[in-house]
PDB file of C-alpha atoms in Angstrom:
ATOM      1  CA  MET A 140      12.809 -10.347   2.557  1.00  0.00           C
ATOM      2  CA  SER A 141      10.596 -11.110  -0.409  1.00  0.00           C
ATOM      3  CA  LEU A 142       7.096 -12.364  -1.046  1.00  0.00           C
ATOM      4  CA  ASN A 143       6.303 -15.516  -2.955  1.00  0.00           C
ATOM      5  CA  ALA A 144       3.792 -15.489  -5.837  1.00  0.00           C
ATOM      6  CA  GLU A 145       0.807 -16.381  -3.636  1.00  0.00           C
ATOM      7  CA  GLU A 146       1.691 -13.684  -1.083  1.00  0.00           C
ATOM      8  CA  ARG A 147       2.104 -11.085  -3.857  1.00  0.00           C
ATOM      9  CA  GLU A 148      -1.302 -12.026  -5.305  1.00  0.00           C
ATOM     10  CA  ARG A 149      -3.008 -11.884  -1.894  1.00  0.00           C
ATOM     11  CA  THR A 150      -1.361  -8.566  -1.035  1.00  0.00           C
ATOM     12  CA  SER A 151      -2.360  -7.132  -4.417  1.00  0.00           C
ATOM     13  CA  ARG A 152      -5.961  -8.154  -3.805  1.00  0.00           C
ATOM     14  CA  GLU A 153      -5.908  -6.607  -0.318  1.00  0.00           C
ATOM     15  CA  LEU A 154      -4.390  -3.342  -1.571  1.00  0.00           C
ATOM     16  CA  ARG A 155      -7.017  -3.070  -4.312  1.00  0.00           C
ATOM     17  CA  GLN A 156      -9.812  -3.810  -1.838  1.00  0.00           C
ATOM     18  CA  GLY A 157      -8.504  -1.129   0.494  1.00  0.00           C
ATOM     19  CA  LEU A 158      -8.321   1.382  -2.344  1.00  0.00           C
ATOM     20  CA  SER A 159     -11.845   0.549  -3.480  1.00  0.00           C
ATOM     21  CA  ALA A 160     -13.223   0.830   0.069  1.00  0.00           C
ATOM     22  CA  LEU A 161     -11.844   4.370   0.268  1.00  0.00           C
ATOM     23  CA  GLY A 162     -13.402   5.366  -3.048  1.00  0.00           C
ATOM     24  CA  LEU A 163     -10.054   6.492  -4.478  1.00  0.00           C
ATOM     25  CA  ASP A 164      -9.153   5.887  -8.098  1.00  0.00           C
ATOM     26  CA  ARG A 165      -5.635   5.267  -9.358  1.00  0.00           C
ATOM     27  CA  VAL A 166      -5.190   8.776 -10.788  1.00  0.00           C
ATOM     28  CA  ARG A 167      -6.123  10.392  -7.488  1.00  0.00           C
ATOM     29  CA  LEU A 168      -3.945   7.928  -5.598  1.00  0.00           C
ATOM     30  CA  ALA A 169      -0.979   8.758  -7.841  1.00  0.00           C
ATOM     31  CA  ARG A 170      -1.459  12.463  -7.078  1.00  0.00           C
ATOM     32  CA  GLN A 171      -1.773  11.798  -3.352  1.00  0.00           C
ATOM     33  CA  LEU A 172       1.460   9.802  -3.241  1.00  0.00           C
ATOM     34  CA  GLY A 173       3.382  11.870  -5.806  1.00  0.00           C
ATOM     35  CA  TRP A 174       3.821   8.790  -7.990  1.00  0.00           C
ATOM     36  CA  SER A 175       3.238   8.155 -11.678  1.00  0.00           C
ATOM     37  CA  GLU A 176       0.193   6.110 -12.645  1.00  0.00           C
ATOM     38  CA  ALA A 177       2.538   3.374 -13.907  1.00  0.00           C
ATOM     39  CA  ARG A 178       4.191   3.209 -10.494  1.00  0.00           C
ATOM     40  CA  VAL A 179       0.783   2.953  -8.809  1.00  0.00           C
ATOM     41  CA  GLU A 180      -0.179   0.090 -11.138  1.00  0.00           C
ATOM     42  CA  SER A 181       3.081  -1.738 -10.479  1.00  0.00           C
ATOM     43  CA  VAL A 182       2.701  -1.388  -6.717  1.00  0.00           C
ATOM     44  CA  LEU A 183      -0.985  -2.374  -6.749  1.00  0.00           C
ATOM     45  CA  ALA A 184      -0.009  -5.480  -8.699  1.00  0.00           C
ATOM     46  CA  VAL A 185       2.819  -6.134  -6.222  1.00  0.00           C
ATOM     47  CA  ASP A 186       4.868  -6.726  -9.319  1.00  0.00           C
ATOM     48  CA  PRO A 187       8.155  -8.504  -8.531  1.00  0.00           C
ATOM     49  CA  ALA A 188       9.941  -5.421  -9.898  1.00  0.00           C
ATOM     50  CA  SER A 189       8.046  -2.999  -7.630  1.00  0.00           C
ATOM     51  CA  ASP A 190       9.918  -1.490  -4.701  1.00  0.00           C
ATOM     52  CA  PRO A 191       8.931  -3.222  -1.427  1.00  0.00           C
ATOM     53  CA  VAL A 192       9.162   0.151   0.321  1.00  0.00           C
ATOM     54  CA  ASP A 193       6.473   1.461  -2.062  1.00  0.00           C
ATOM     55  CA  VAL A 194       4.238  -1.512  -1.241  1.00  0.00           C
ATOM     56  CA  TRP A 195       4.521  -0.763   2.471  1.00  0.00           C
ATOM     57  CA  GLU A 196       3.969   2.968   1.873  1.00  0.00           C
ATOM     58  CA  LEU A 197       0.782   2.267  -0.078  1.00  0.00           C
ATOM     59  CA  ARG A 198      -0.434  -0.159   2.593  1.00  0.00           C
ATOM     60  CA  ASP A 199       0.204   2.432   5.309  1.00  0.00           C
ATOM     61  CA  PHE A 200      -1.432   5.200   3.275  1.00  0.00           C
ATOM     62  CA  LEU A 201      -4.605   3.111   2.897  1.00  0.00           C
ATOM     63  CA  VAL A 202      -4.674   2.192   6.592  1.00  0.00           C
ATOM     64  CA  GLU A 203      -4.027   5.745   7.785  1.00  0.00           C
ATOM     65  CA  THR A 204      -6.562   7.236   5.370  1.00  0.00           C
ATOM     66  CA  ALA A 205      -9.269   4.799   6.464  1.00  0.00           C
ATOM     67  CA  THR A 206      -8.494   5.468  10.118  1.00  0.00           C
ATOM     68  CA  SER A 207      -8.543   9.254   9.622  1.00  0.00           C
ATOM     69  CA  ARG A 208     -11.988   8.929   8.035  1.00  0.00           C
ATOM     70  CA  GLY A 209     -13.263   6.959  11.008  1.00  0.00           C
ATOM     71  CA  SER A 210     -13.415   3.692   9.075  1.00  0.00           C
ATOM     72  CA  LYS A 211     -11.934   0.369  10.008  1.00  0.00           C
ATOM     73  CA  PRO A 212      -8.995  -0.311   7.657  1.00  0.00           C
ATOM     74  CA  ALA A 213      -9.114  -3.402   5.492  1.00  0.00           C
ATOM     75  CA  PRO A 214      -7.048  -6.188   7.058  1.00  0.00           C
ATOM     76  CA  PHE A 215      -3.730  -7.244   5.582  1.00  0.00           C
ATOM     77  CA  THR A 216      -2.751 -10.877   5.975  1.00  0.00           C
ATOM     78  CA  VAL A 217       0.825 -10.644   4.666  1.00  0.00           C
ATOM     79  CA  LEU A 218       1.778  -7.052   5.489  1.00  0.00           C
ATOM     80  CA  THR A 219       1.197  -7.474   9.221  1.00  0.00           C
ATOM     81  CA  PRO A 220       2.795  -5.605  12.139  1.00  0.00           C
ATOM     82  CA  SER A 221       5.238  -8.469  12.715  1.00  0.00           C
ATOM     83  CA  ALA A 222       6.105  -8.471   8.999  1.00  0.00           C
ATOM     84  CA  ARG A 223       6.799  -4.718   9.332  1.00  0.00           C
ATOM     85  CA  VAL A 224       9.446  -5.423  11.968  1.00  0.00           C
ATOM     86  CA  ARG A 225      11.168  -7.900   9.645  1.00  0.00           C
ATOM     87  CA  ALA A 226      10.828  -5.545   6.655  1.00  0.00           C
ATOM     88  CA  GLY A 227      12.302  -2.706   8.706  1.00  0.00           C
ATOM     89  CA  ALA A 228      15.452  -4.754   9.121  1.00  0.00           C
ATOM     90  CA  TRP A 229      15.805  -4.994   5.339  1.00  0.00           C
ATOM     91  CA  PHE A 230      14.425  -1.674   4.070  1.00  0.00           C
ATOM     92  CA  ALA A 231      14.212   1.980   5.122  1.00  0.00           C
ATOM     93  CA  LEU A 232      10.420   2.170   5.318  1.00  0.00           C
ATOM     94  CA  ARG A 233       8.813   5.583   4.710  1.00  0.00           C
ATOM     95  CA  ARG A 234       5.799   7.179   6.336  1.00  0.00           C
ATOM     96  CA  PRO A 235       3.066   7.849   3.789  1.00  0.00           C
ATOM     97  CA  PRO A 236       1.786  11.342   3.077  1.00  0.00           C
ATOM     98  CA  ARG A 237      -1.505  12.350   4.663  1.00  0.00           C
ATOM     99  CA  CYS A 238      -4.545  11.966   2.457  1.00  0.00           C
ATOM    100  CA  ILE A 239      -5.838  15.318   1.246  1.00  0.00           C
ATOM    101  CA  PRO A 240      -9.627  14.902   0.927  1.00  0.00           C
ATOM    102  CA  ASP A 241     -10.268  17.283  -1.955  1.00  0.00           C
ATOM    103  CA  ILE A 242      -7.629  16.074  -4.425  1.00  0.00           C
TER     104      ILE A 242
END
């Protein structure tokens, strides 16, 4: 399973919008996920070389963080629940860490 260029661009835009809506910057996000800043940038860009499991983990982190704050998560048009089922057949998807508010 892979995304075409238009799907990568749309997903990148949706991930960045979700991050912005939460008021998290990339440095804080990297700390939350235990990733390097370069890895965060690659995943936010949905770079063809980025790990699809990381893209799903970031998506889930943003959704779960928004939900835990009582906000409606930003919608994802490519990374949908039905796409998760297909992705789960290809990849061992991970659950994201919980957002720690004061980091």
